[in-house]
Amino acid sequence: MSKSARKSVLPADTHGYEFCGPPGAFAAIFALPVVCYLAAFLCNDVSGCPVPSILHPQSLTLAELKNEAGWPQDGLQGLVSFRVTGYVLAYYLSSLVLQAALPGLVVQGVQLRSGGRLEYKFNGTYLQGPDFALWTFIWDNYVQLITVNLGIAFCLATFVYCRSFSIKAGNKHKRELAAGGHSGNIIYDFFIGRELNPRITVPVLGTIDIKAFCELRPGLVGWILLDLAFVVHQYKLYGFVSDSIILITLFQSLYVFDALWMEPAILSTMDITTDGFGFMLAFGDLVWLPFIYSLQARYLAVYPVQLGAVGIAGVLAVQGFGYWIFRSSNNEKNRFRTNPDDPRIAHLNFMKTKSGVKLLTSGWWGFSRHPNYLGDWIMAWSYCLPTGIAGYVVRHGDMVDGQGFVSRGLVKQQVLQGEAKGWGMVITYFYVFYFTVLLIHREMRDEEACKRKYGDDWEEYKKKVRWRLLPGIY
């Protein structure tokens, strides 16, 4: 592509680095996958959560750590399985086929900078869950599943990055570059995403929007499949299913079902309207979301926690309160953008910017500039609280003395908290602390994007809606 042609497809507005620029992108690309493996190995059903040797760093040896973590006997080769790869690719293909074959609603996205709108097909949720063999397969091949999905994320990010250089100005397919994805730094652009809405046409299946598909299909559904596999594993180990793992699975299933039921709502999110599709979203959708967000259920599969009536009521209250804020604020915004005359939101106040865009200044969006983030954050606590004061150690064979939880079957194993009590919270509560950082960072990105988009109008809007997330605090 010539320099003049390249300039013609670049967005007119300038866009600085985010995520600490190329160094931050480089660190994220290589460090975040390591975090997924660390969570898998350092909290396990072999020795405990966390592995006991970590609690005694002065005597820690690599050999002991590898043994307690369940490191594959054949080393790095054990992280990969051709059989698992085949099954995961079949799962992705089946998701594509179902999205293409099932009837659905065709919805137009937001206005693109280059003009026009893209169309998206949404067809809600569908049932997956053949038999218990699937759950056993997931548990037995957990680490290999991480590897396969990580490989797919890298391949997708590489494919869309290379393909983005074929974009031409005024193309009939409405392809365009993301405002923040063409810095010229290979590592940063690969991470953040160069093309805004990469699409491919597959024979029989038709047009596939890669970003929307990854946002709504493999990762979200995979998250619940992992949760269900962990529920089944707990039952197979102990002969019962704890109220805590049922609650977490129901909460997270509600979250996923809500996302699939309200699919068109993603069209106004930052992921779709602003971010390019690169390693950040590919890895986040396909690896980080299913394998990190399900850590609590994986923990409870090995160490059951019974909450009782009072505990259940408390967790339900947290979840219900958060969900009410999250869904009602998102519905309010979506209705205002799609049908301002809707009687449910017609009474709300707003200010009109110089560009003609209307910004809500009452209702949920007068309460704070990002009330949906607040609801999401509150719900995050309900995923972690059922694990209690987390931490456990695993005993095998002659060490089993009848305390704690003793597994059924020929091979006995005993799980009790012991000296690990409290230390497991680093893993089971990691989600809520990570989510706090994520939402604050995303809120800051939203602020910068709105400041660039609306200019002085955004400063005026901030005077009307003072608080970012929680009035009086932030």
Coordinates of C-alpha atoms in Angstrom, one line a residue:
M1 CA 0.0 0.0 0.0
S2 CA 1.4 3.4 -1.0
K3 CA 1.9 6.1 1.7
S4 CA -0.9 8.3 0.1
A5 CA -3.3 5.3 0.2
R6 CA -2.3 4.5 3.7
K7 CA -3.0 8.0 4.9
S8 CA -6.4 8.0 3.3
V9 CA -7.6 5.0 5.4
L10 CA -6.2 6.4 8.7
P11 CA -8.7 8.1 11.0
A12 CA -8.3 11.8 11.0
D13 CA -8.1 12.2 14.7
T14 CA -4.9 11.5 16.6
H15 CA -4.8 8.9 19.3
G16 CA -2.1 8.4 21.8
Y17 CA -0.8 5.2 23.4
E18 CA -2.8 3.4 26.1
F19 CA -1.8 0.5 28.4
C20 CA 1.6 2.3 28.9
G21 CA 2.3 2.1 25.2
P22 CA 4.5 -0.6 23.5
P23 CA 6.2 -1.8 26.8
G24 CA 2.8 -2.3 28.4
A25 CA 1.5 -4.1 25.3
F26 CA 4.6 -6.3 25.2
A27 CA 4.2 -7.2 28.9
A28 CA 0.5 -7.9 28.6
I29 CA 1.0 -10.2 25.5
F30 CA 3.5 -12.4 27.4
A31 CA 2.6 -12.0 31.1
L32 CA -1.2 -12.5 31.0
P33 CA -1.0 -16.0 29.5
V34 CA 1.5 -16.9 32.2
V35 CA -1.1 -15.7 34.8
C36 CA -3.6 -18.2 33.4
Y37 CA -1.2 -21.1 33.8
L38 CA -0.1 -20.0 37.2
A39 CA -3.7 -20.0 38.4
A40 CA -4.2 -23.5 36.9
F41 CA -1.0 -25.0 38.5
L42 CA -0.8 -23.1 41.8
C43 CA -4.4 -23.9 42.9
N44 CA -5.1 -27.5 42.1
D45 CA -6.5 -30.8 43.4
V46 CA -3.0 -32.5 43.6
S47 CA -1.6 -30.7 46.7
G48 CA -3.7 -27.6 47.6
C49 CA -4.7 -24.0 47.0
P50 CA -2.1 -22.5 47.0
V51 CA 0.4 -25.3 46.7
P52 CA 2.0 -25.9 50.2
S53 CA 5.6 -25.2 49.2
I54 CA 4.7 -21.6 48.4
L55 CA 3.9 -21.1 52.1
H56 CA 7.5 -22.1 53.0
P57 CA 9.6 -20.2 50.5
Q58 CA 12.8 -20.7 52.5
S59 CA 12.7 -24.4 51.7
L60 CA 11.2 -24.2 48.3
T61 CA 12.8 -26.2 45.5
L62 CA 11.8 -26.4 41.8
A63 CA 11.4 -30.2 41.9
E64 CA 9.0 -30.0 44.9
L65 CA 7.1 -27.1 43.3
K66 CA 6.7 -29.0 40.0
N67 CA 5.5 -32.1 41.9
E68 CA 2.9 -30.2 43.9
A69 CA 1.7 -28.2 41.0
G70 CA 1.0 -31.3 38.9
W71 CA 3.5 -30.2 36.2
P72 CA 3.3 -32.6 33.2
Q73 CA 5.9 -35.4 33.4
D74 CA 6.8 -34.8 29.8
G75 CA 7.4 -31.1 30.5
L76 CA 6.3 -28.4 28.1
Q77 CA 5.0 -31.0 25.6
G78 CA 2.4 -31.9 28.2
L79 CA 0.8 -28.5 27.8
V80 CA -0.3 -29.4 24.3
S81 CA -2.6 -32.2 23.1
F82 CA -3.6 -32.8 19.5
R83 CA -6.7 -34.5 20.6
V84 CA -7.7 -31.5 22.8
T85 CA -6.9 -29.2 19.9
G86 CA -9.2 -31.1 17.6
Y87 CA -12.1 -31.0 20.1
V88 CA -11.7 -27.2 20.8
L89 CA -11.6 -26.4 17.0
A90 CA -14.7 -28.5 16.6
Y91 CA -16.4 -26.5 19.4
Y92 CA -15.5 -23.2 17.6
L93 CA -16.8 -24.6 14.3
S94 CA -20.0 -25.8 15.9
S95 CA -20.5 -22.3 17.4
L96 CA -20.0 -20.8 14.0
V97 CA -22.4 -23.2 12.4
L98 CA -25.1 -22.6 15.0
Q99 CA -24.7 -18.8 14.7
A100 CA -25.1 -19.1 10.9
A101 CA -27.9 -21.7 10.9
L102 CA -30.2 -20.6 13.7
P103 CA -32.7 -17.9 12.9
G104 CA -31.8 -14.5 14.3
L105 CA -32.3 -10.8 14.4
V106 CA -30.3 -8.6 12.0
V107 CA -29.3 -5.4 13.8
Q108 CA -27.4 -2.3 12.6
G109 CA -24.4 -1.1 14.5
V110 CA -23.4 2.4 15.3
Q111 CA -22.5 5.0 12.7
L112 CA -18.9 4.4 11.4
R113 CA -16.5 7.3 10.9
S114 CA -16.1 6.3 7.3
G115 CA -19.9 6.4 6.8
G116 CA -22.6 3.7 6.9
R117 CA -23.3 1.0 9.5
L118 CA -22.4 -2.7 9.7
E119 CA -25.1 -5.4 10.2
Y120 CA -24.9 -8.0 12.9
K121 CA -26.8 -11.2 13.2
F122 CA -27.8 -12.3 16.8
N123 CA -29.7 -15.4 17.6
G124 CA -29.7 -15.7 21.4
T125 CA -28.6 -18.7 23.4
Y126 CA -28.6 -22.4 22.6
L127 CA -28.2 -25.5 24.7
Q128 CA -24.9 -27.4 24.9
G129 CA -24.3 -30.3 27.3
P130 CA -24.2 -33.8 25.8
D131 CA -23.2 -36.0 28.8
F132 CA -20.9 -36.4 31.7
A133 CA -18.0 -37.5 29.4
L134 CA -17.7 -33.8 28.4
W135 CA -17.3 -32.7 32.0
T136 CA -14.6 -35.4 32.7
F137 CA -12.8 -34.3 29.5
I138 CA -12.8 -30.7 30.6
W139 CA -11.4 -31.5 34.1
D140 CA -8.8 -33.9 32.9
N141 CA -7.6 -31.6 30.1
Y142 CA -7.9 -28.2 31.8
V143 CA -4.3 -27.0 31.1
Q144 CA -4.3 -28.3 27.5
L145 CA -7.6 -26.4 27.0
I146 CA -5.8 -23.2 28.1
T147 CA -3.0 -23.9 25.6
V148 CA -5.4 -24.5 22.7
N149 CA -7.4 -21.4 23.3
L150 CA -4.3 -19.4 23.8
G151 CA -3.0 -20.6 20.4
I152 CA -6.3 -19.7 18.7
A153 CA -6.1 -16.2 20.2
F154 CA -2.6 -15.7 18.9
C155 CA -3.5 -17.0 15.5
L156 CA -6.6 -14.8 15.3
A157 CA -4.7 -11.7 16.4
T158 CA -2.0 -12.4 13.9
F159 CA -4.5 -13.0 11.1
V160 CA -6.5 -9.8 11.6
Y161 CA -3.3 -7.8 12.1
C162 CA -1.8 -8.9 8.8
R163 CA -5.1 -8.6 7.0
S164 CA -5.7 -5.1 8.2
F165 CA -3.0 -3.8 5.8
S166 CA -5.3 -4.7 2.9
I167 CA -7.9 -2.0 3.9
K168 CA -8.4 0.6 1.2
A169 CA -10.2 3.9 1.5
G170 CA -13.8 3.9 0.5
N171 CA -14.0 0.1 0.3
K172 CA -17.6 -1.3 -0.2
H173 CA -17.3 -3.6 2.8
K174 CA -17.0 -0.7 5.3
R175 CA -13.7 -1.9 6.6
E176 CA -11.8 0.7 8.6
L177 CA -8.9 1.0 11.1
A178 CA -9.5 1.6 14.8
A179 CA -8.6 5.1 16.0
G180 CA -6.0 3.8 18.5
G181 CA -4.7 0.9 16.5
H182 CA -2.4 2.4 13.9
S183 CA 0.4 3.9 16.0
G184 CA 3.0 2.3 13.7
N185 CA 4.5 0.2 16.5
I186 CA 4.1 -3.4 15.6
I187 CA 3.8 -4.8 19.1
Y188 CA 1.4 -2.2 20.3
D189 CA -0.9 -2.4 17.2
F190 CA -0.8 -6.2 17.4
F191 CA -2.0 -6.0 21.0
I192 CA -4.5 -3.2 20.8
G193 CA -6.0 -4.2 17.5
R194 CA -5.5 -2.5 14.1
E195 CA -8.8 -3.1 12.3
L196 CA -12.0 -2.0 14.0
N197 CA -14.4 -4.6 12.8
P198 CA -12.6 -7.5 11.0
R199 CA -15.0 -9.8 9.1
I200 CA -14.6 -12.8 6.9
T201 CA -16.9 -14.6 4.5
V202 CA -17.1 -18.4 4.9
P203 CA -18.8 -20.6 2.3
V204 CA -22.2 -21.7 3.6
L205 CA -21.8 -19.8 6.9
G206 CA -21.8 -16.4 5.2
T207 CA -20.3 -13.2 6.8
I208 CA -18.7 -13.7 10.2
D209 CA -17.9 -10.6 12.3
I210 CA -14.8 -12.0 14.2
K211 CA -15.0 -9.5 17.0
A212 CA -18.7 -9.9 17.8
F213 CA -18.4 -13.7 17.5
C214 CA -15.6 -13.9 20.0
E215 CA -17.3 -11.4 22.4
L216 CA -20.5 -13.5 22.6
R217 CA -19.8 -17.1 21.7
P218 CA -16.8 -19.3 22.5
G219 CA -15.6 -17.6 25.6
L220 CA -18.9 -16.8 27.3
V221 CA -20.4 -20.2 26.6
G222 CA -17.0 -21.8 27.5
W223 CA -17.1 -20.1 30.8
I224 CA -20.4 -21.8 31.8
L225 CA -19.2 -25.2 30.4
L226 CA -16.2 -24.9 32.7
D227 CA -18.5 -24.1 35.7
L228 CA -20.7 -27.0 34.9
A229 CA -17.7 -29.3 34.6
F230 CA -16.6 -28.2 38.1
V231 CA -20.0 -28.8 39.6
V232 CA -20.0 -32.3 38.2
H233 CA -16.5 -32.9 39.5
Q234 CA -17.5 -31.9 43.0
Y235 CA -20.4 -34.3 42.9
K236 CA -18.2 -37.1 41.6
L237 CA -15.7 -36.5 44.4
Y238 CA -18.0 -36.1 47.4
G239 CA -21.5 -37.3 46.3
F240 CA -23.1 -33.9 46.8
V241 CA -23.2 -30.4 45.3
S242 CA -22.6 -27.5 47.7
D243 CA -24.9 -24.5 47.8
S244 CA -21.9 -22.2 47.2
I245 CA -21.0 -23.7 43.8
I246 CA -24.6 -23.8 42.8
L247 CA -24.9 -20.1 43.6
I248 CA -21.8 -19.1 41.7
T249 CA -22.8 -21.2 38.6
L250 CA -26.3 -19.7 38.6
F251 CA -25.0 -16.1 39.0
Q252 CA -22.5 -16.6 36.2
S253 CA -25.0 -18.4 34.0
L254 CA -27.4 -15.5 34.5
Y255 CA -24.7 -13.1 33.5
V256 CA -24.0 -15.0 30.3
F257 CA -27.6 -15.6 29.5
D258 CA -28.2 -11.9 29.9
A259 CA -25.4 -11.1 27.5
L260 CA -26.8 -13.5 24.9
W261 CA -30.4 -12.5 25.4
M262 CA -29.5 -8.8 25.1
E263 CA -27.0 -9.3 22.3
P264 CA -27.7 -6.1 20.4
A265 CA -26.7 -4.1 23.5
I266 CA -23.0 -4.8 22.8
L267 CA -23.2 -2.7 19.7
S268 CA -22.9 0.5 21.8
T269 CA -20.0 -0.8 24.0
M270 CA -16.5 0.4 23.7
D271 CA -15.3 -3.0 22.6
I272 CA -17.4 -2.8 19.4
T273 CA -17.4 1.0 18.7
T274 CA -13.9 2.0 19.6
D275 CA -11.4 -0.9 20.2
G276 CA -9.8 -2.7 17.3
F277 CA -9.7 -6.5 17.4
G278 CA -6.2 -7.6 18.4
F279 CA -4.5 -9.8 21.0
M280 CA -6.1 -7.8 23.8
L281 CA -9.7 -8.8 22.8
A282 CA -8.8 -12.2 21.3
F283 CA -7.0 -13.3 24.5
G284 CA -9.5 -11.6 26.8
D285 CA -12.5 -13.2 25.1
L286 CA -11.1 -16.7 24.5
V287 CA -8.7 -17.3 27.4
W288 CA -8.8 -14.8 30.2
L289 CA -12.6 -14.6 30.5
P290 CA -13.5 -18.4 30.7
F291 CA -10.4 -19.6 32.6
I292 CA -9.9 -16.7 35.1
Y293 CA -13.6 -15.9 35.7
S294 CA -14.3 -19.5 36.6
L295 CA -11.6 -19.8 39.2
Q296 CA -14.1 -19.7 42.1
A297 CA -16.1 -22.7 40.8
R298 CA -12.9 -24.6 40.2
Y299 CA -11.8 -24.0 43.8
L300 CA -15.1 -25.1 45.2
A301 CA -15.0 -28.3 43.1
V302 CA -12.2 -29.4 45.3
Y303 CA -13.1 -27.7 48.6
P304 CA -16.9 -27.4 49.0
V305 CA -18.2 -24.5 51.1
Q306 CA -21.7 -24.7 52.6
L307 CA -23.2 -21.2 53.1
G308 CA -26.4 -22.0 54.8
A309 CA -29.6 -19.9 54.7
V310 CA -28.0 -16.7 56.1
G311 CA -25.0 -17.0 53.8
I312 CA -27.2 -17.6 50.7
A313 CA -29.4 -14.7 51.6
G314 CA -26.4 -12.4 52.0
V315 CA -24.8 -13.4 48.7
L316 CA -28.2 -13.2 46.9
A317 CA -28.6 -9.6 48.2
V318 CA -25.2 -8.6 46.8
Q319 CA -25.9 -10.2 43.4
G320 CA -29.4 -8.9 43.1
F321 CA -28.4 -5.3 44.0
G322 CA -25.6 -5.3 41.5
Y323 CA -27.6 -6.9 38.8
W324 CA -30.4 -4.4 39.2
I325 CA -28.0 -1.5 38.8
F326 CA -26.2 -3.1 35.9
R327 CA -29.2 -4.1 33.8
S328 CA -31.5 -1.1 34.5
S329 CA -28.7 1.4 33.7
N330 CA -27.8 -0.4 30.5
N331 CA -31.4 -0.7 29.5
E332 CA -31.9 3.0 30.1
K333 CA -28.9 3.9 27.9
N334 CA -29.9 1.5 25.2
R335 CA -33.5 2.7 25.0
F336 CA -32.4 6.4 25.0
R337 CA -30.1 5.7 22.1
T338 CA -32.5 3.6 20.0
N339 CA -35.8 5.2 20.8
P340 CA -35.7 8.5 22.8
D341 CA -39.5 8.6 22.7
D342 CA -39.9 5.4 24.7
P343 CA -42.2 6.4 27.6
R344 CA -39.9 4.6 30.1
I345 CA -37.1 7.1 29.4
A346 CA -38.9 10.1 27.7
H347 CA -39.0 12.1 30.9
L348 CA -35.2 12.0 31.4
N349 CA -33.1 15.2 31.1
F350 CA -30.2 15.4 28.6
M351 CA -27.8 17.9 27.1
K352 CA -27.2 18.2 23.4
T353 CA -23.6 18.5 22.1
K354 CA -22.4 20.5 19.2
S355 CA -22.1 17.3 17.2
G356 CA -25.8 16.6 17.8
V357 CA -25.3 13.7 20.2
K358 CA -27.5 13.7 23.3
L359 CA -26.0 12.9 26.7
L360 CA -28.2 11.8 29.6
T361 CA -28.0 14.0 32.7
S362 CA -30.7 12.4 34.9
G363 CA -31.8 8.9 35.8
W364 CA -29.0 6.4 36.3
W365 CA -26.7 8.4 34.0
G366 CA -27.2 11.5 36.1
F367 CA -26.3 9.4 39.2
S368 CA -22.8 8.8 37.8
R369 CA -21.1 8.7 34.4
H370 CA -20.7 4.9 34.5
P371 CA -23.4 3.4 36.7
N372 CA -23.3 0.1 34.8
Y373 CA -19.7 -0.4 35.8
L374 CA -20.7 0.0 39.5
G375 CA -23.3 -2.7 39.1
D376 CA -20.9 -5.0 37.4
W377 CA -18.3 -4.4 40.2
I378 CA -20.9 -5.2 42.9
M379 CA -21.9 -8.4 41.1
A380 CA -18.2 -9.4 41.0
W381 CA -18.2 -9.7 44.8
S382 CA -21.1 -12.3 44.7
Y383 CA -18.8 -14.5 42.6
C384 CA -16.0 -14.5 45.2
L385 CA -17.8 -14.3 48.6
P386 CA -19.2 -17.9 48.4
T387 CA -15.6 -19.2 48.6
G388 CA -15.3 -17.7 52.1
I389 CA -11.9 -17.6 53.8
A390 CA -10.3 -19.7 51.1
G391 CA -7.3 -22.0 51.0
Y392 CA -6.8 -25.8 51.3
V393 CA -4.2 -28.6 51.3
V394 CA -4.7 -32.0 49.8
R395 CA -3.6 -35.2 51.6
H396 CA -3.2 -38.6 49.9
G397 CA -3.0 -42.2 51.0
D398 CA -1.7 -42.8 54.5
M399 CA -2.0 -39.1 55.4
V400 CA -5.9 -39.3 55.2
D401 CA -7.2 -39.1 58.8
G402 CA -10.9 -38.5 58.3
Q403 CA -11.0 -34.7 58.8
G404 CA -12.1 -32.2 56.3
F405 CA -13.6 -33.6 53.0
V406 CA -12.6 -37.1 52.0
S407 CA -13.3 -38.1 48.4
R408 CA -15.2 -41.2 47.4
G409 CA -13.8 -44.0 45.2
L410 CA -10.7 -46.3 45.3
V411 CA -8.2 -43.5 45.5
K412 CA -8.8 -41.6 48.8
Q413 CA -7.8 -38.0 49.1
Q414 CA -8.5 -35.6 52.0
V415 CA -9.0 -31.9 51.6
L416 CA -8.8 -29.5 54.6
Q417 CA -7.8 -25.9 55.1
G418 CA -4.9 -26.3 57.5
E419 CA -2.1 -23.7 57.2
A420 CA -3.4 -22.6 53.8
K421 CA -6.5 -21.0 55.2
G422 CA -6.8 -17.4 54.0
W423 CA -4.0 -17.7 51.5
G424 CA -6.3 -19.1 48.8
M425 CA -8.1 -15.8 48.8
V426 CA -5.3 -14.5 46.6
I427 CA -6.8 -16.8 43.9
T428 CA -10.5 -16.9 44.7
Y429 CA -10.8 -13.1 45.2
F430 CA -8.4 -12.3 42.4
Y431 CA -11.3 -11.7 40.1
V432 CA -12.8 -8.8 42.1
F433 CA -9.5 -7.0 42.5
Y434 CA -8.6 -7.5 38.9
F435 CA -12.1 -6.3 37.9
T436 CA -11.7 -3.2 40.0
V437 CA -8.5 -2.3 38.1
L438 CA -10.2 -3.2 34.8
L439 CA -13.3 -1.0 35.4
I440 CA -11.3 2.0 36.6
H441 CA -9.0 1.7 33.6
R442 CA -11.8 1.3 31.2
E443 CA -13.6 4.2 32.8
M444 CA -10.5 6.4 32.3
R445 CA -10.3 5.2 28.7
D446 CA -14.0 6.2 28.2
E447 CA -13.3 9.6 29.7
E448 CA -10.4 10.2 27.3
A449 CA -12.4 9.0 24.3
C450 CA -15.4 11.2 25.2
K451 CA -13.1 14.2 25.8
R452 CA -11.6 13.8 22.3
K453 CA -15.1 13.3 20.8
Y454 CA -17.1 16.0 22.5
G455 CA -14.4 18.6 23.4
D456 CA -15.7 21.4 25.5
D457 CA -19.2 19.8 25.7
W458 CA -17.7 17.0 27.7
E459 CA -16.3 19.4 30.3
E460 CA -19.8 21.0 30.5
Y461 CA -21.4 17.5 30.9
K462 CA -18.9 16.7 33.7
K463 CA -20.2 19.7 35.6
K464 CA -23.8 18.3 35.4
V465 CA -22.8 14.7 36.2
R466 CA -19.9 15.1 38.6
W467 CA -19.1 11.5 39.7
R468 CA -17.4 8.9 37.7
L469 CA -18.7 5.7 39.4
L470 CA -20.0 6.2 43.0
P471 CA -21.2 9.6 44.2
G472 CA -19.2 11.0 47.1
I473 CA -16.4 8.5 46.6
Y474 CA -15.2 8.4 43.0

